[in-house]
Coordinates of C-alpha atoms in Angstrom, one line a residue:
M1154 CA -6.8 -0.2 -44.5
K1155 CA -4.9 -1.3 -41.5
K1156 CA -1.3 -1.9 -41.3
Y1157 CA 0.0 -4.9 -39.5
S1158 CA 3.3 -5.9 -37.9
T1159 CA 3.7 -9.6 -37.8
I1160 CA 5.8 -12.0 -36.0
V1161 CA 5.7 -15.7 -35.3
L1162 CA 6.3 -17.0 -31.9
S1163 CA 7.0 -20.6 -30.9
L1164 CA 6.2 -21.1 -27.1
V1165 CA 7.2 -23.3 -24.2
L1166 CA 7.7 -23.6 -20.7
V1167 CA 11.3 -22.9 -20.2
F1168 CA 11.4 -21.8 -16.7
G1169 CA 11.8 -23.9 -13.6
L1170 CA 9.4 -23.7 -10.7
A1171 CA 10.4 -21.2 -8.0
A1172 CA 8.8 -21.3 -4.6
C1173 CA 6.9 -18.1 -3.2
G1174 CA 4.5 -17.4 -0.6
N1175 CA 1.3 -15.6 -1.3
Q1176 CA 1.9 -11.8 -1.7
S1177 CA -0.8 -9.6 -0.4
S1178 CA -1.3 -5.9 0.2
N1179 CA -4.4 -3.7 0.8
A1180 CA -5.0 -1.8 -2.3
N1181 CA -7.5 0.9 -2.1
N1182 CA -7.2 2.3 -5.5
T1183 CA -10.2 1.3 -7.5
E1184 CA -9.0 3.3 -10.7
Q1185 CA -8.5 1.3 -13.9
Q1186 CA -5.5 2.4 -16.0
S1187 CA -7.2 2.6 -19.3
G1188 CA -5.3 5.3 -21.0
S1189 CA -3.8 5.0 -24.4
I1190 CA -0.3 3.7 -24.7
E1191 CA 1.5 5.0 -27.8
Q1192 CA 1.4 2.5 -30.6
T1193 CA 4.4 1.5 -32.6
S1194 CA 4.3 0.7 -36.3
E1195 CA 7.0 -1.9 -36.4
I1196 CA 8.4 -4.5 -34.3
S1197 CA 12.3 -4.7 -34.6
S1198 CA 12.9 -8.0 -32.6
G1199 CA 11.0 -10.9 -31.1
D1200 CA 11.7 -13.4 -28.4
I1201 CA 11.5 -17.1 -29.5
R1202 CA 11.0 -19.9 -26.9
S1203 CA 12.0 -23.3 -27.9
D1204 CA 11.2 -26.7 -26.1
D1205 CA 14.9 -27.5 -25.8
S1206 CA 16.2 -24.2 -24.6
S1207 CA 15.8 -22.0 -21.6
S1208 CA 17.5 -19.0 -23.3
S1209 CA 15.7 -16.6 -25.7
T1210 CA 16.8 -15.7 -29.3
D1211 CA 16.5 -12.3 -30.8
V1212 CA 14.8 -12.1 -34.2
D1213 CA 16.3 -9.2 -36.1
S1214 CA 13.9 -9.2 -39.0
V1215 CA 10.1 -9.1 -39.0
S1216 CA 7.8 -8.9 -42.2
D1217 CA 5.4 -5.9 -42.5
T1218 CA 2.4 -6.4 -44.6
D1219 CA -0.5 -4.2 -45.7
T1220 CA -3.6 -6.1 -46.3
D1221 CA -7.3 -5.6 -46.8
N1222 CA -8.6 -8.1 -44.4
G1223 CA -6.0 -8.0 -41.5
T1224 CA -4.2 -11.2 -42.4
S1225 CA -0.6 -11.4 -43.4
T1226 CA 0.5 -12.9 -46.6
D1227 CA 4.2 -12.7 -45.8
T1228 CA 5.0 -14.5 -42.6
A1229 CA 7.7 -17.0 -41.1
V1230 CA 5.2 -19.7 -41.1
S1231 CA 5.2 -22.6 -43.5
S1232 CA 2.3 -22.7 -45.8
D1233 CA 1.5 -26.2 -44.6
I1234 CA 1.5 -25.2 -41.0
D1235 CA -2.0 -23.8 -39.7
V1236 CA -1.3 -21.6 -36.5
P1237 CA -3.6 -19.6 -34.8
V1238 CA -3.3 -15.8 -34.9
V1239 CA -3.4 -13.5 -32.0
Y1240 CA -4.1 -9.7 -32.6
M1241 CA -2.4 -7.1 -30.2
T1242 CA -2.7 -3.3 -29.6
T1243 CA -0.9 -1.4 -27.1
D1244 CA -3.7 1.2 -26.9
I1245 CA -5.6 0.1 -23.8
S1246 CA -8.8 2.2 -24.5
P1247 CA -12.2 1.6 -25.7
E1248 CA -11.0 2.3 -29.3
G1249 CA -8.1 -0.2 -28.7
L1250 CA -10.6 -3.0 -27.5
M1251 CA -12.7 -2.4 -30.7
A1252 CA -10.0 -2.7 -32.9
V1253 CA -8.8 -6.1 -31.7
Y1254 CA -12.3 -7.3 -31.6
E1255 CA -13.0 -6.3 -35.2
A1256 CA -9.4 -7.8 -36.2
L1257 CA -11.1 -11.2 -35.4
E1258 CA -13.7 -10.8 -38.1
W1259 CA -16.1 -12.9 -36.0
S1260 CA -19.8 -12.9 -36.7
P1261 CA -21.7 -14.2 -33.6
E1262 CA -25.0 -16.1 -34.0
G1263 CA -28.1 -15.5 -32.1
K1264 CA -27.9 -14.5 -28.5
V1265 CA -24.6 -13.4 -27.4
A1266 CA -23.1 -13.6 -24.0
V1267 CA -20.0 -11.6 -22.8
K1268 CA -18.4 -13.2 -19.9
L1269 CA -16.3 -11.3 -17.7
S1270 CA -15.6 -11.1 -13.8
T1271 CA -17.7 -8.7 -11.9
G1272 CA -14.8 -8.4 -9.5
E1273 CA -14.9 -8.8 -5.7
P1274 CA -15.4 -5.4 -3.6
P1275 CA -14.0 -3.1 -2.5
A1276 CA -11.0 -2.8 -4.7
S1277 CA -10.3 -5.4 -7.2
N1278 CA -9.1 -4.8 -10.8
Y1279 CA -12.0 -5.8 -12.9
L1280 CA -12.5 -4.4 -16.3
R1281 CA -14.2 -1.1 -15.9
P1282 CA -17.5 -0.5 -17.8
E1283 CA -16.2 2.5 -19.6
L1284 CA -13.6 0.5 -21.1
I1285 CA -15.7 -2.3 -22.3
A1286 CA -19.0 -0.8 -23.1
D1287 CA -18.4 -0.2 -26.9
V1288 CA -17.7 -3.7 -27.6
V1289 CA -20.5 -5.2 -25.5
T1290 CA -22.9 -2.8 -27.6
A1291 CA -21.4 -3.8 -30.7
V1292 CA -22.4 -7.6 -30.2
S1293 CA -25.5 -6.6 -28.6
G1294 CA -24.3 -8.8 -25.7
T1295 CA -25.8 -9.7 -22.2
I1296 CA -23.2 -9.6 -19.7
V1297 CA -23.0 -12.9 -17.7
E1298 CA -21.3 -14.4 -14.6
C1299 CA -21.5 -17.1 -12.1
N1300 CA -21.6 -17.2 -8.4
T1301 CA -18.3 -18.0 -6.5
A1302 CA -17.5 -21.1 -4.4
Y1303 CA -15.4 -19.4 -1.7
G1304 CA -17.8 -16.8 0.1
G1305 CA -17.5 -13.1 -0.4
S1306 CA -19.9 -10.6 -1.8
R1307 CA -20.6 -12.7 -4.9
A1308 CA -21.4 -16.1 -3.4
E1309 CA -25.1 -15.6 -3.3
T1310 CA -27.4 -14.5 -6.4
A1311 CA -28.9 -11.4 -4.8
M1312 CA -25.6 -10.0 -3.5
H1313 CA -24.1 -10.7 -6.9
Y1314 CA -26.6 -8.8 -8.7
Q1315 CA -25.9 -5.9 -6.4
V1316 CA -22.2 -6.1 -7.1
A1317 CA -22.9 -6.0 -10.8
E1318 CA -24.8 -2.9 -10.3
D1319 CA -22.6 -1.2 -7.9
H1320 CA -19.6 -1.8 -10.4
G1321 CA -21.5 -0.3 -13.3
F1322 CA -22.3 -3.5 -15.5
T1323 CA -25.9 -3.1 -15.4
A1324 CA -25.8 0.4 -16.7
I1325 CA -24.2 -0.8 -19.9
A1326 CA -26.0 -4.0 -20.6
D1327 CA -28.4 -6.6 -19.5
F1328 CA -26.8 -8.8 -17.0
Q1329 CA -27.4 -12.3 -15.9
I1330 CA -25.9 -14.8 -13.2
L1331 CA -25.9 -17.9 -15.1
D1332 CA -26.0 -20.3 -12.1
E1333 CA -28.9 -18.4 -10.3
N1334 CA -31.1 -21.4 -11.0
G1335 CA -28.6 -23.8 -10.6
S1336 CA -26.3 -26.1 -12.8
M1337 CA -26.1 -28.1 -16.1
S1338 CA -23.8 -30.5 -17.2
L1339 CA -21.5 -30.5 -20.2
P1340 CA -19.8 -33.8 -21.0
V1341 CA -15.9 -33.8 -21.0
T1342 CA -14.0 -35.9 -23.6
G1343 CA -10.5 -37.0 -23.4
G1344 CA -10.0 -35.9 -19.8
T1345 CA -8.0 -37.3 -17.0
H1346 CA -10.1 -36.1 -14.2
L1347 CA -13.3 -34.9 -15.3
T1348 CA -16.1 -36.8 -17.2
E1349 CA -18.6 -34.0 -16.9
N1350 CA -18.3 -30.2 -16.3
F1351 CA -20.9 -28.2 -14.4
V1352 CA -21.6 -24.7 -15.7
G1353 CA -24.6 -22.4 -14.9
A1354 CA -28.1 -23.4 -15.9
A1355 CA -28.4 -20.5 -18.3
F1356 CA -25.3 -21.3 -20.3
A1357 CA -27.3 -22.9 -22.9
D1358 CA -29.7 -19.9 -23.2
Y1359 CA -26.9 -18.2 -25.3
D1360 CA -25.8 -19.2 -28.8
S1361 CA -22.4 -17.2 -28.9
Y1362 CA -19.8 -16.2 -26.2
L1363 CA -17.3 -13.3 -26.1
I1364 CA -14.9 -14.2 -23.3
L1365 CA -13.7 -10.9 -22.0
S1366 CA -10.9 -11.5 -19.6
H1367 CA -8.5 -9.2 -17.3
F1368 CA -5.1 -10.9 -17.5
K1369 CA -3.4 -11.0 -14.2
G1370 CA -1.8 -13.2 -11.4
H1371 CA -4.0 -15.5 -9.3
A1372 CA -3.5 -16.9 -5.8
M1373 CA -4.1 -20.5 -6.8
A1374 CA -3.8 -20.8 -10.5
G1375 CA -0.8 -18.7 -10.8
Y1376 CA -2.3 -16.6 -13.6
G1377 CA -5.9 -15.9 -14.8
G1378 CA -6.8 -15.5 -18.6
A1379 CA -8.9 -16.8 -21.1
I1380 CA -8.6 -20.5 -19.9
K1381 CA -9.6 -19.7 -16.3
N1382 CA -12.5 -17.6 -17.5
I1383 CA -14.2 -20.4 -19.6
S1384 CA -13.6 -23.0 -17.0
I1385 CA -13.6 -21.5 -13.4
G1386 CA -15.4 -18.4 -14.7
I1387 CA -18.3 -20.1 -16.3
G1388 CA -18.6 -22.9 -13.8
S1389 CA -21.5 -22.6 -11.4
S1390 CA -20.6 -22.6 -7.9
E1391 CA -20.6 -26.4 -7.4
G1392 CA -18.7 -26.5 -10.8
K1393 CA -16.1 -24.3 -9.5
S1394 CA -15.5 -26.7 -6.5
W1395 CA -15.6 -29.6 -8.9
I1396 CA -12.8 -28.1 -11.0
H1397 CA -10.8 -27.0 -8.0
T1398 CA -10.9 -30.3 -6.5
G1399 CA -10.0 -32.2 -9.7
G1400 CA -13.4 -33.8 -9.8
T1401 CA -13.7 -35.3 -6.2
S1402 CA -16.0 -32.9 -4.7
K1403 CA -18.7 -30.2 -5.3
R1404 CA -17.8 -28.3 -2.1
G1405 CA -14.7 -26.5 -1.3
I1406 CA -11.7 -25.4 -3.3
S1407 CA -8.8 -27.6 -1.9
G1408 CA -7.2 -30.3 -3.9
D1409 CA -4.2 -31.4 -5.7
Q1410 CA -2.7 -28.6 -7.6
D1411 CA -1.8 -30.3 -10.9
A1412 CA -5.1 -31.9 -10.9
F1413 CA -6.7 -28.5 -10.6
L1414 CA -4.7 -26.9 -13.2
E1415 CA -5.6 -29.8 -15.6
S1416 CA -9.3 -29.8 -14.8
M1417 CA -9.4 -26.2 -15.8
G1418 CA -8.1 -27.2 -19.2
E1419 CA -10.6 -30.1 -19.3
A1420 CA -13.6 -28.0 -18.3
G1421 CA -12.7 -25.3 -20.8
K1422 CA -12.5 -27.8 -23.5
S1423 CA -16.1 -29.0 -22.6
V1424 CA -17.4 -25.4 -23.1
V1425 CA -15.5 -24.8 -26.5
D1426 CA -17.1 -28.2 -27.5
A1427 CA -20.5 -27.3 -26.7
L1428 CA -20.2 -24.0 -28.5
D1429 CA -19.0 -25.5 -31.8
G1430 CA -16.8 -22.4 -32.7
Q1431 CA -19.3 -19.7 -31.6
I1432 CA -16.6 -18.3 -29.1
V1433 CA -13.9 -15.8 -29.2
Y1434 CA -11.6 -14.4 -26.6
I1435 CA -10.1 -10.9 -25.5
N1436 CA -7.5 -10.3 -22.7
V1437 CA -6.8 -6.9 -21.5
M1438 CA -3.3 -6.6 -19.8
N1439 CA -3.4 -3.8 -17.4
R1440 CA -3.4 -3.5 -13.9
L1441 CA -1.1 -6.6 -13.5
S1442 CA -1.4 -7.3 -10.0
V1443 CA -0.4 -10.9 -8.7
D1444 CA -3.7 -11.3 -7.3
C1445 CA -7.0 -12.2 -9.0
D1446 CA -10.0 -9.8 -9.6
C1447 CA -11.5 -12.4 -7.1
S1448 CA -9.5 -10.5 -4.5
G1449 CA -11.2 -7.3 -2.9
N1450 CA -8.0 -6.0 -1.9
P1451 CA -5.4 -7.2 -4.4
A1452 CA -1.6 -6.4 -4.2
E1453 CA -0.9 -3.2 -6.1
P1454 CA 0.7 -4.0 -9.5
D1455 CA 4.4 -3.3 -9.7
M1456 CA 4.7 -3.8 -13.4
H1457 CA 3.7 -1.5 -16.5
D1458 CA 0.5 -2.2 -18.6
I1459 CA 1.1 -3.9 -21.9
G1460 CA -2.0 -4.0 -24.0
I1461 CA -5.1 -5.7 -25.3
L1462 CA -4.8 -9.2 -27.2
A1463 CA -7.5 -11.0 -29.1
S1464 CA -7.9 -14.5 -30.5
A1465 CA -10.1 -17.5 -31.6
D1466 CA -7.8 -19.9 -29.6
P1467 CA -7.7 -19.5 -25.9
V1468 CA -4.4 -21.4 -25.4
A1469 CA -2.6 -19.2 -28.2
L1470 CA -3.9 -16.1 -26.4
D1471 CA -3.1 -17.0 -23.0
Q1472 CA 0.3 -18.0 -24.2
A1473 CA 1.0 -14.9 -26.0
C1474 CA 0.4 -13.0 -22.7
I1475 CA 2.6 -15.0 -20.7
D1476 CA 5.4 -14.5 -23.4
L1477 CA 4.7 -10.7 -23.0
V1478 CA 4.9 -11.0 -19.3
Y1479 CA 8.0 -13.1 -19.4
A1480 CA 9.7 -10.5 -21.7
A1481 CA 8.9 -7.5 -19.6
Q1482 CA 11.8 -6.4 -17.4
D1483 CA 9.5 -5.2 -14.5
S1484 CA 7.5 -8.5 -14.1
G1485 CA 9.4 -10.3 -11.7
S1486 CA 6.6 -10.4 -9.0
L1487 CA 4.0 -11.7 -11.5
V1488 CA 6.5 -14.3 -12.9
K1489 CA 7.3 -15.5 -9.4
R1490 CA 3.5 -15.9 -8.8
I1491 CA 3.0 -17.9 -11.8
E1492 CA 5.7 -20.3 -11.3
S1493 CA 5.2 -20.8 -7.6
R1494 CA 1.6 -22.5 -8.6
N1495 CA 3.1 -24.2 -11.6
G1496 CA 0.8 -21.9 -13.6
L1497 CA 2.4 -22.8 -16.9
H1498 CA 1.3 -26.3 -16.6
T1499 CA -2.3 -25.2 -17.4
L1500 CA -1.0 -24.3 -21.0
E1501 CA 0.9 -27.4 -21.3
Y1502 CA -2.0 -29.6 -20.5
A1503 CA -4.5 -27.6 -22.4
E1504 CA -2.6 -28.1 -25.6
Q1505 CA -2.1 -31.7 -24.9
I1506 CA -6.0 -32.3 -24.7
G1507 CA -6.5 -30.3 -27.9
L1508 CA -8.1 -27.1 -26.2
G1509 CA -5.6 -24.9 -28.5
S1510 CA -2.1 -24.2 -29.6
R1511 CA 0.9 -22.8 -27.8
T1512 CA 2.3 -21.8 -31.2
Y1513 CA 0.8 -18.8 -32.5
E1514 CA 1.2 -15.8 -34.9
L1515 CA 1.2 -12.4 -33.3
V1516 CA -0.1 -9.7 -35.4
K1517 CA 0.4 -6.2 -33.9
I1518 CA -2.4 -3.9 -35.3
N1519 CA -1.9 -0.1 -35.9
D1520 CA -4.8 2.2 -36.4

């Protein structure tokens, strides 16, 4: 039996935009911080954000409930409100990763893809194989990726396969570049910018997807998490350009900023719609640089590791991670990066088009 501490968070964008320039540094440290952080069995207070307030409110009482199936029967959520659950552990280790995955009680069907970023050489903060190997094996997964649209070592299929081998992914599982044979189109419904989304042609070869993301900053999107991984991440090389330009070009990555952020939500929704529920998400919050794993020399993180979170709702998951970043006292650089790119708008728009919910229940698991 597991013990869970539960807290319900309602989420909103409460911070104004702050201008900031790109931060960069040459970080040659390729070590992943995957050691365990001591877990706590109770949460004594939480942070509630509301749509009409820029201040936070302390919650002094939180319900703790023992259950057999990992769900709380004593929460602050009204019984007629169905909010997604986000599971969290502070144990950043293979065991912690398996614990949050198992809390999802997900039963993948058919052929399973594990989507992650292979990481740009030489020193990006991609998720290390030793951290993820157990969960990849547990789902009998094939690790999948797509080529980039901006050059680098992963822009061409042959080079990208070499990066995957050099970074240790081919040693723990089968590996495939989804767009090695081009693109396929997925319909986008309810979008403002896109009517179709271009993903790797092999996307349809898989029946279920485990989206395994390293949560961090991003030079263009402000932050990268589950939503980025199912949009830009699963997009083919031309599909990445299509999203970046708000559906105006299949080449290049320049376009209107908000159109780009909104197109990520639209593209992500097309992927979720196509999979019809056979998709779940895990975000690992370590090595929290302001830069993405697409940078080969990211800025060195200047804040502490936080934990691993998982959910069946990508919007709830990313919002929970954002809230944890904003609650951290040493997150100034990352918050500045997020706000300078209007990154919170991604969550706003994704919820608006029905990709997921920014209101969630956070369940902290304690093994």
